[in-house]
PDB file of C-alpha atoms in Angstrom:
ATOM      1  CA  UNK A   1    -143.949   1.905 260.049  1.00  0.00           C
ATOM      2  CA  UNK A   2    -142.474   0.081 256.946  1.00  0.00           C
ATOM      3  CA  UNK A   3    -145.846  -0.627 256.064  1.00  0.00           C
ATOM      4  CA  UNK A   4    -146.865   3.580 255.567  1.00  0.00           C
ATOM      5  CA  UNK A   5    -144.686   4.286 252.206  1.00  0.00           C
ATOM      6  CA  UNK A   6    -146.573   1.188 249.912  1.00  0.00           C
ATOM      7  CA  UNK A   7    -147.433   2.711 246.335  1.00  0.00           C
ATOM      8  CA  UNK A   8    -150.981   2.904 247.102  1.00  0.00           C
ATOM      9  CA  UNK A   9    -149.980   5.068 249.646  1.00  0.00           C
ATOM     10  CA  UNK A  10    -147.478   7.116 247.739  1.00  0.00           C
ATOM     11  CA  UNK A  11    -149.929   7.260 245.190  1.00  0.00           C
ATOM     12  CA  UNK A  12    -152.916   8.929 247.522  1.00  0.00           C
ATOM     13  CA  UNK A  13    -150.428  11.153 248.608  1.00  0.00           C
ATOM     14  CA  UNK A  14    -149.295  12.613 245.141  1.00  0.00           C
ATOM     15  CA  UNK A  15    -153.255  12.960 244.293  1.00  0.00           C
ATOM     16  CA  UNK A  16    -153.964  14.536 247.761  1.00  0.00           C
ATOM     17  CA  UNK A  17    -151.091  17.249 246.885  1.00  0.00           C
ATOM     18  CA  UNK A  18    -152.313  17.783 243.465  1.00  0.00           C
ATOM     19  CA  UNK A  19    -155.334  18.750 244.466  1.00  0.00           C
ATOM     20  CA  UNK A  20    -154.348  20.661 247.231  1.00  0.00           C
ATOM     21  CA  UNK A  21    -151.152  23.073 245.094  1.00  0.00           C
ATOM     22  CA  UNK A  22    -152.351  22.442 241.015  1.00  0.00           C
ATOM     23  CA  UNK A  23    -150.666  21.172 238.518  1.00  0.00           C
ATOM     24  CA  UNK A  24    -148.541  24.493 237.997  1.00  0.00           C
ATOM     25  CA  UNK A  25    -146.989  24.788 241.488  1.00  0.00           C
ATOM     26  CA  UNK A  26    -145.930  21.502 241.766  1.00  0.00           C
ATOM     27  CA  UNK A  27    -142.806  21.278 239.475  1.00  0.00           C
ATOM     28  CA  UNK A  28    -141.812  24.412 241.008  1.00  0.00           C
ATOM     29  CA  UNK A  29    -142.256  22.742 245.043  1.00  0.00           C
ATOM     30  CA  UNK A  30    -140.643  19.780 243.450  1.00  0.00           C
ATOM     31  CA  UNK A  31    -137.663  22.302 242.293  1.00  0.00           C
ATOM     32  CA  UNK A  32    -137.212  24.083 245.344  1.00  0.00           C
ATOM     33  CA  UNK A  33    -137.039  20.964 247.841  1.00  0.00           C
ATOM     34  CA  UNK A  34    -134.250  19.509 245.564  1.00  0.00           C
ATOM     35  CA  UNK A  35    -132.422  22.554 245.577  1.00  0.00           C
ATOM     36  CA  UNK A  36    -132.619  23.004 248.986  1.00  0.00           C
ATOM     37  CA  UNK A  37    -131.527  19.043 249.449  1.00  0.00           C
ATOM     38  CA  UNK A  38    -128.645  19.847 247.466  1.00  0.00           C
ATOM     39  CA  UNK A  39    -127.493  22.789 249.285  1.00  0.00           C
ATOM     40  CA  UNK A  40    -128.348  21.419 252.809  1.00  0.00           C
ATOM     41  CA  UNK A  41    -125.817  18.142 251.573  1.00  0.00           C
ATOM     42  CA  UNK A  42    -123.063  20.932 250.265  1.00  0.00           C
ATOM     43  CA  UNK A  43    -123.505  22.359 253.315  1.00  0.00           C
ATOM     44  CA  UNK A  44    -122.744  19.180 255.108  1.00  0.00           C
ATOM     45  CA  UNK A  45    -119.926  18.112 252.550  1.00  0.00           C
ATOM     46  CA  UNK A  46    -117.869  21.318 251.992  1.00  0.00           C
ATOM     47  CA  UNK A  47    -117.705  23.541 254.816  1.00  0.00           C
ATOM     48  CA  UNK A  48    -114.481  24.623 254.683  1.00  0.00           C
ATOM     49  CA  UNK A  49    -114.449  24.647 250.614  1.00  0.00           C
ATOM     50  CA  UNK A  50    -116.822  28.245 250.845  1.00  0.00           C
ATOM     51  CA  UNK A  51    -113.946  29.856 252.754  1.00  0.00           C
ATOM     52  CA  UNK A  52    -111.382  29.238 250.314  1.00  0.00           C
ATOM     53  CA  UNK A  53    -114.319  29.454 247.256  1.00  0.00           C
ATOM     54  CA  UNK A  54    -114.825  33.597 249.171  1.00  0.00           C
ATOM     55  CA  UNK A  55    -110.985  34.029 249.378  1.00  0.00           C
ATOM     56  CA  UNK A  56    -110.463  32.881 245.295  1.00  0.00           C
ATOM     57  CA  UNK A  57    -113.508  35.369 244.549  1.00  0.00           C
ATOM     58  CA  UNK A  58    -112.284  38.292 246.761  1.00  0.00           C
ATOM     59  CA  UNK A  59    -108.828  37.712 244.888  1.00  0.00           C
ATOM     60  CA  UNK A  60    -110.188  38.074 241.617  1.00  0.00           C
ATOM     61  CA  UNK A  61    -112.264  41.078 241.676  1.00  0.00           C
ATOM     62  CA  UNK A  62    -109.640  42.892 243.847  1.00  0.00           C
ATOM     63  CA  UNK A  63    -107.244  42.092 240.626  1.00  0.00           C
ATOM     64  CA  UNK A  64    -110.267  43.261 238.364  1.00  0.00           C
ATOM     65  CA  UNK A  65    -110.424  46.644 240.494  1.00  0.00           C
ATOM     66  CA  UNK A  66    -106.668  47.007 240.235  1.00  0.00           C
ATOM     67  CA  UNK A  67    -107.106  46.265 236.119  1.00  0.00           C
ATOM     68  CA  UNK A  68    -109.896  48.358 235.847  1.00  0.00           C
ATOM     69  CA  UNK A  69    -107.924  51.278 237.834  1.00  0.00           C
ATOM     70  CA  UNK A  70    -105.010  51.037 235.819  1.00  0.00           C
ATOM     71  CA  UNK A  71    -106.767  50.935 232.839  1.00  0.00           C
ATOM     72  CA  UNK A  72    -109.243  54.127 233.908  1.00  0.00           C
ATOM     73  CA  UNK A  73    -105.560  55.478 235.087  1.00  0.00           C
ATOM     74  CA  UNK A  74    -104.044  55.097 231.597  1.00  0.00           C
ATOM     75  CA  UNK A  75    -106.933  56.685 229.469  1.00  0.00           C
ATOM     76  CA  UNK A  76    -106.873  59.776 232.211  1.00  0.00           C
ATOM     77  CA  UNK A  77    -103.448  60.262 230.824  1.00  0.00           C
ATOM     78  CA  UNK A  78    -104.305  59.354 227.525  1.00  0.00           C
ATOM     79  CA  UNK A  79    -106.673  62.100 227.378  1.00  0.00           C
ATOM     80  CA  UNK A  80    -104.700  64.614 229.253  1.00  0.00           C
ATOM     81  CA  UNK A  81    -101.438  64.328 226.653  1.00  0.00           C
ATOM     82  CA  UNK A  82    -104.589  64.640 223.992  1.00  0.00           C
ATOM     83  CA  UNK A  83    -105.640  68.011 225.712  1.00  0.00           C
ATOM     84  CA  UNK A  84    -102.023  69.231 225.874  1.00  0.00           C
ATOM     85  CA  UNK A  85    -101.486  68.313 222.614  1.00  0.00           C
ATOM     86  CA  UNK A  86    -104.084  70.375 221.164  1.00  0.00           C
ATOM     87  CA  UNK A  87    -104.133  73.397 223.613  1.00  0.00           C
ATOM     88  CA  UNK A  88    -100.391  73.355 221.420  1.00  0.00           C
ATOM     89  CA  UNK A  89    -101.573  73.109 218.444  1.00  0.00           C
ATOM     90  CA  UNK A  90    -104.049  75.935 218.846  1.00  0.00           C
ATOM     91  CA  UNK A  91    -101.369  78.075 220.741  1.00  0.00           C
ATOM     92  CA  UNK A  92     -99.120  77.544 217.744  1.00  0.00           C
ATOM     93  CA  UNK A  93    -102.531  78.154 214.947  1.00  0.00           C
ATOM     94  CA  UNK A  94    -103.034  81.473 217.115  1.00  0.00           C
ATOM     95  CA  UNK A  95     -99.369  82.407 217.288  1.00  0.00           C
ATOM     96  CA  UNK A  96     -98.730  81.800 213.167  1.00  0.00           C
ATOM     97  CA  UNK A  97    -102.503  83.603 212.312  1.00  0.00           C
ATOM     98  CA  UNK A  98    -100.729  86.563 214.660  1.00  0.00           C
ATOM     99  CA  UNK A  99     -97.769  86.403 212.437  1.00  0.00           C
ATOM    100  CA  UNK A 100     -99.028  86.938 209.394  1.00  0.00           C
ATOM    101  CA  UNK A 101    -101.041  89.685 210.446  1.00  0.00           C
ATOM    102  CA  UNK A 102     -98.738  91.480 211.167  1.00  0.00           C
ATOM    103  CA  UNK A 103     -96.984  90.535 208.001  1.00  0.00           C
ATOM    104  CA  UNK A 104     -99.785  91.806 206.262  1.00  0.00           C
ATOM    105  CA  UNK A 105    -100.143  95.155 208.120  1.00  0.00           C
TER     106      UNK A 105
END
């Protein structure tokens, strides 16, 4: 069995798959074997680490909702004092245009 992986061998075996996939698939077989590798060794290293990875994200974008709500929260009133502001203003425009024409009757 030690005798199967010789360079000779190796070197059949990379002409072989050439042929067989083209010169364009195999970087891209290459890439996906050694990125499944390396997830199939986190896997094996770090199983606990993804729970507390899933709790740190879940933390964070439940304190970007409650950012994001505050901030939508604080335009809303924003705006609304805006709206007040200028139904006033118009209210007092209409009320001093009213004045004077009846000044000037």
């Amino acid at each position: 069995m030690g005798d199967l992986f010789q360079p000779t061998h190796l070197l059949v075996i990379g002409v072989i798959l050439l042929v067989l996939f083209g010169g364009r698939k195999l970087p891209e077989l290459g890439k996906g074997l050694g990125e499944g590798l390396r997830g199939f060794k986190e896997g094996i290293k770090g199983g606990g680490e993804d729970d507390t990875d899933q709790a740190k994200k879940d933390a964070e974008a439940k304190t970007y909702q409650d950012a994001k709500a505050a901030a939508e929260e604080k335009a809303y009133q924003e705006a609304k004092l805006a709206a007040e502001a200028r139904v006033a203003a118009e209210a007092r425009l209409a009320a001093e245009q009213k004045a004077r024409e009846a000044v000037t009757k």
